[in-house]
Structures are given as structure tokens and as C-alpha cells.
């Protein structure tokens, strides 16, 4: 497969491969919102006792994916805004909240494959899937043109695939077999690093003999693990037939749901960045109090907490009290409140820069200490072309920026903003500190909204025309 662009950002604070199990909490605060989901249909009452695995709420706009209770406890609905709180939690045996009647109904309608898909949905494994091209949750009853499974996570500092797989290779291969049982003849592409490491060799040995798995080896360069980039590289076109995409943790969740019929309520997430005393991976459940994680790992009094990686994560506001169901890692950066004294005259021995304009470029490769200080003001574009060089989507961010600056939305559309995979590299390398990723993303949304409005208007006109024909003929 051929790639273009890409850039590896070397930063201090990379999580090691250990997994620490966090102490059991007495209280869980489950956010009702995550990046893709809004759990607006509440299925429990205030004060109700629930068991681990019970459905607390679901997202009616996303095939009713459930928010599961990770532990037994008592529900509090109004204690914290936009959260379901579980008090007096206890770690008892989780059970699958599956209604027998529904199973027999599904079996009659859709057979054994239907039951498997239903289990994936209600046991929380389906939430790990996305459409490779759009990132949205695919229809669990749909049929994909292919599945892309990635064991690679290249963005600093989200949870690493090799850590997720630690001692669970057997579960992973069983999960792959379960995935294959959902398909007819469509291929499964297994994405692996193109290096000779113990981890890569172990996977190769485990999947030997499974001809339906096609191995795709990629260089360890960000963001070559992006599903849209991979799908385009594999020639899987965006059309009505989706391309399912799932990472290591999703395949393990498939195994848990279909082999053991158990709810998928545990997450292994990373905690990285230079604001952390020992960057590592932690085993938690959704709703785990962020304050407890902060107390244990964050030593910086003023720290910015980011939900996700350094390039695509979102700032964790003070209103979010627990880990959400889609969290893959938390990044902590020291928050600089004041400008560093005379920073602009320092030669930059401690700084990496894409433009290689600091003294640090003379050093052998090193990991930089990244803070929230952007060292300078936003400036106009200087046409250095760096954003275009690193862009893996083969578009011209600086040109799109200029179109958007002048309000030329149609021109921006023709420059293919739709191909942007939102990796954030253009914003990162831009010496003028222009937030290109946000600008392009906003333009994408605006264009999508306009198209949807045009589609609705056409539909309204067509309906009115049909009605008029009906009335005339009557
Ligand atoms: S334009 Fe989009 S795909 Fe290209 S570098 Fe920027 S964020 Fe990434
Ligand atoms: S990296 Fe920034 S300054 Fe350079 S061409 Fe792109 S937008 Fe302009």
C-alpha cells in the first residue's frame, strides 16, 4: 500500500506497557455523552438497584447502543448534570441483560447470525466499531464490503495495541473467528506494523492458517493507522456498502460478547503526557472518577486534561466527572498561564520543529517536553507548504484555509475538504499557528448541512408534486 504525508511527533510522556488496575471506586459517574453517542433514552429510575451489565440508557440515534452499568449499585439520576451516578457500587458477577423472548424472536427472523449481531449490540461490543470512511457507527444488521482490524495506534498518547493484546492473543484470534462468522465472503484486513518485533511475530504465528485474514503491514508513521486512509489505500470505496473498522480492543470485546456472552464494561486506557508522574496504562470501567485518576497520576497543579491523543483529543471540561465509554486515553499537559520569559530569543535546543529552524534540529532524534504554550501568536499563512507536505489525504490545507478566509465555500468543496481525515498534522506543523484542522472540519460540517438542506428541500418539492398530481387525477 502506498502512503503520502505523515509525520511522527516525538514527545516525552509516552505510556509504558504496564497495565495498572485502579482500585474499586465506591461511586461511578457515567457521562451521558461521548464523542459519537448521546445516551438520551434513560432506562432506569432514580434509586433503582442495578446489577453489572444492566442497561442504564441508550442512544436512540445510534441503533440504541446501550450505556451499561459496569458494576452493581444504586442509580442516582439527578446527582450530577449529564451523568448517571452509581452509588454504593459492588463488584459482583456481571450478567448479560438479554431478554429470552427477544432472542427467540430474532432467531426466527434472522437465524443464528442475527443473534450474534444482537449480542454484539446489547453487550456493548458494537460501540467499538465504526465506518472506516465516516467514523460513524455502522448498522449492526448491515453487511460490510470488508472489515479492517487495526492492531496499531500511532497517535501520541492513546492506548497501544500491543498493550491491549498483552496475554490475550488467544482471545484476539477467537474474536477474529467470531467476526468472520458474521461475513459471507468479505475479507478481513488485519493491519500490523511492518517491523520484525516479538509482538508482530506472535500475531503472525497466531493467524497462520487463517486464509480469510489478509495481513496489511504499515510503516509506524502517524496517521497511517487512520481507517479512512487505510480504506482508500485498499481500494475500498465509500459507497452504500460500508467498510467496518475496529481496533484490537474491539476484537477482544467481540470475543467476550460472543464466546462468553458477557458485557464489555472494562477499558484499558493510557495516561500519558509530561504532566503525569509515571505514564502508563490503566484498567478502569466507564464512569471511573477522573478526580481519582488525577490524584494518583497528575503531579502538575495546573494541568490540561485531554480526552484522547495529543492531536485529535478534546479538552476534558470540569463538568465531565467520569471516564466516558469511548475513552482510549487521557493526556496531561502542564498548563502555562504566563508567557515564558524571553522565550523568543532562546535558540530552542530542547525543541523539535518540522521546519528544523531551532537548534534542536542539530541533535540526534529526541523526545520533546510538550506543554500547552504555543510560543507565539497566530500569523497569516506564509505559504511554506508544510501543511501540504504532511497531509496524508493529498489535499492542500493552506489553499483551503485561504478559500475559507474569503468565504469561498464552493471552492473549498472543490478542493476536497471531504477527504480530510482530521488527523491534525497540518495544524501541528503550521509555523503560523493556524488551526487548519478545525477550519477544515467546520467547513466539512457546513457543506454537509447545506447538502442535507438541499436534499430535504428536493424531497419536500417532490412530495408536493406527487400530492398535486394525486389531487388533479382525483
Ligand atoms: S487537512 Fe485534514 S487530513 Fe490533511 S493534515 Fe490536515 S487534518 Fe490531516
Ligand atoms: S503550514 Fe501554515 S503557514 Fe505554512 S502553508 Fe500551511 S497554512 Fe500556510
JSON list of C-alpha atoms and ligand atoms in Angstrom, two decimals, residues 223 387 390-395 397 419-427 436-437 440, ligand 1:
[
{"chain": "A", "resi": 223, "resn": "UNK", "atom": "CA", "xyz": [-1.60, 8.73, 10.84]},
{"chain": "A", "resi": 387, "resn": "UNK", "atom": "CA", "xyz": [0.78, 21.52, 5.83]},
{"chain": "A", "resi": 390, "resn": "UNK", "atom": "CA", "xyz": [2.42, 16.23, 5.83]},
{"chain": "A", "resi": 391, "resn": "UNK", "atom": "CA", "xyz": [-1.23, 15.87, 4.78]},
{"chain": "A", "resi": 392, "resn": "UNK", "atom": "CA", "xyz": [-1.96, 12.15, 4.31]},
{"chain": "A", "resi": 393, "resn": "UNK", "atom": "CA", "xyz": [-5.18, 12.94, 2.42]},
{"chain": "A", "resi": 394, "resn": "UNK", "atom": "CA", "xyz": [-3.37, 14.61, -0.50]},
{"chain": "A", "resi": 395, "resn": "UNK", "atom": "CA", "xyz": [-5.24, 17.90, -0.19]},
{"chain": "A", "resi": 397, "resn": "UNK", "atom": "CA", "xyz": [-4.83, 22.78, 3.65]},
{"chain": "A", "resi": 419, "resn": "UNK", "atom": "CA", "xyz": [-11.08, 13.93, 2.05]},
{"chain": "A", "resi": 420, "resn": "UNK", "atom": "CA", "xyz": [-9.64, 15.39, 5.28]},
{"chain": "A", "resi": 421, "resn": "UNK", "atom": "CA", "xyz": [-9.32, 12.65, 7.92]},
{"chain": "A", "resi": 422, "resn": "UNK", "atom": "CA", "xyz": [-8.95, 15.17, 10.76]},
{"chain": "A", "resi": 423, "resn": "UNK", "atom": "CA", "xyz": [-5.54, 13.89, 11.82]},
{"chain": "A", "resi": 424, "resn": "UNK", "atom": "CA", "xyz": [-4.43, 17.37, 12.93]},
{"chain": "A", "resi": 425, "resn": "UNK", "atom": "CA", "xyz": [-0.93, 17.19, 11.43]},
{"chain": "A", "resi": 426, "resn": "UNK", "atom": "CA", "xyz": [-1.43, 20.35, 9.36]},
{"chain": "A", "resi": 427, "resn": "UNK", "atom": "CA", "xyz": [-2.27, 22.37, 12.50]},
{"chain": "A", "resi": 436, "resn": "UNK", "atom": "CA", "xyz": [-6.34, 24.29, 9.95]},
{"chain": "A", "resi": 437, "resn": "UNK", "atom": "CA", "xyz": [-7.90, 21.09, 11.25]},
{"chain": "A", "resi": 440, "resn": "UNK", "atom": "CA", "xyz": [-11.48, 22.33, 7.58]},
{"chain": "B", "resi": 1, "resn": "LIG", "atom": "S1", "xyz": [-6.06, 18.60, 6.06]},
{"chain": "B", "resi": 1, "resn": "LIG", "atom": "FE1", "xyz": [-7.01, 17.02, 7.30]},
{"chain": "B", "resi": 1, "resn": "LIG", "atom": "S2", "xyz": [-6.02, 15.12, 6.65]},
{"chain": "B", "resi": 1, "resn": "LIG", "atom": "FE2", "xyz": [-4.73, 16.82, 5.93]},
{"chain": "B", "resi": 1, "resn": "LIG", "atom": "S3", "xyz": [-3.21, 17.09, 7.57]},
{"chain": "B", "resi": 1, "resn": "LIG", "atom": "FE3", "xyz": [-4.91, 18.49, 7.99]},
{"chain": "B", "resi": 1, "resn": "LIG", "atom": "S4", "xyz": [-6.25, 17.38, 9.39]},
{"chain": "B", "resi": 1, "resn": "LIG", "atom": "FE4", "xyz": [-4.87, 15.87, 8.43]}
]
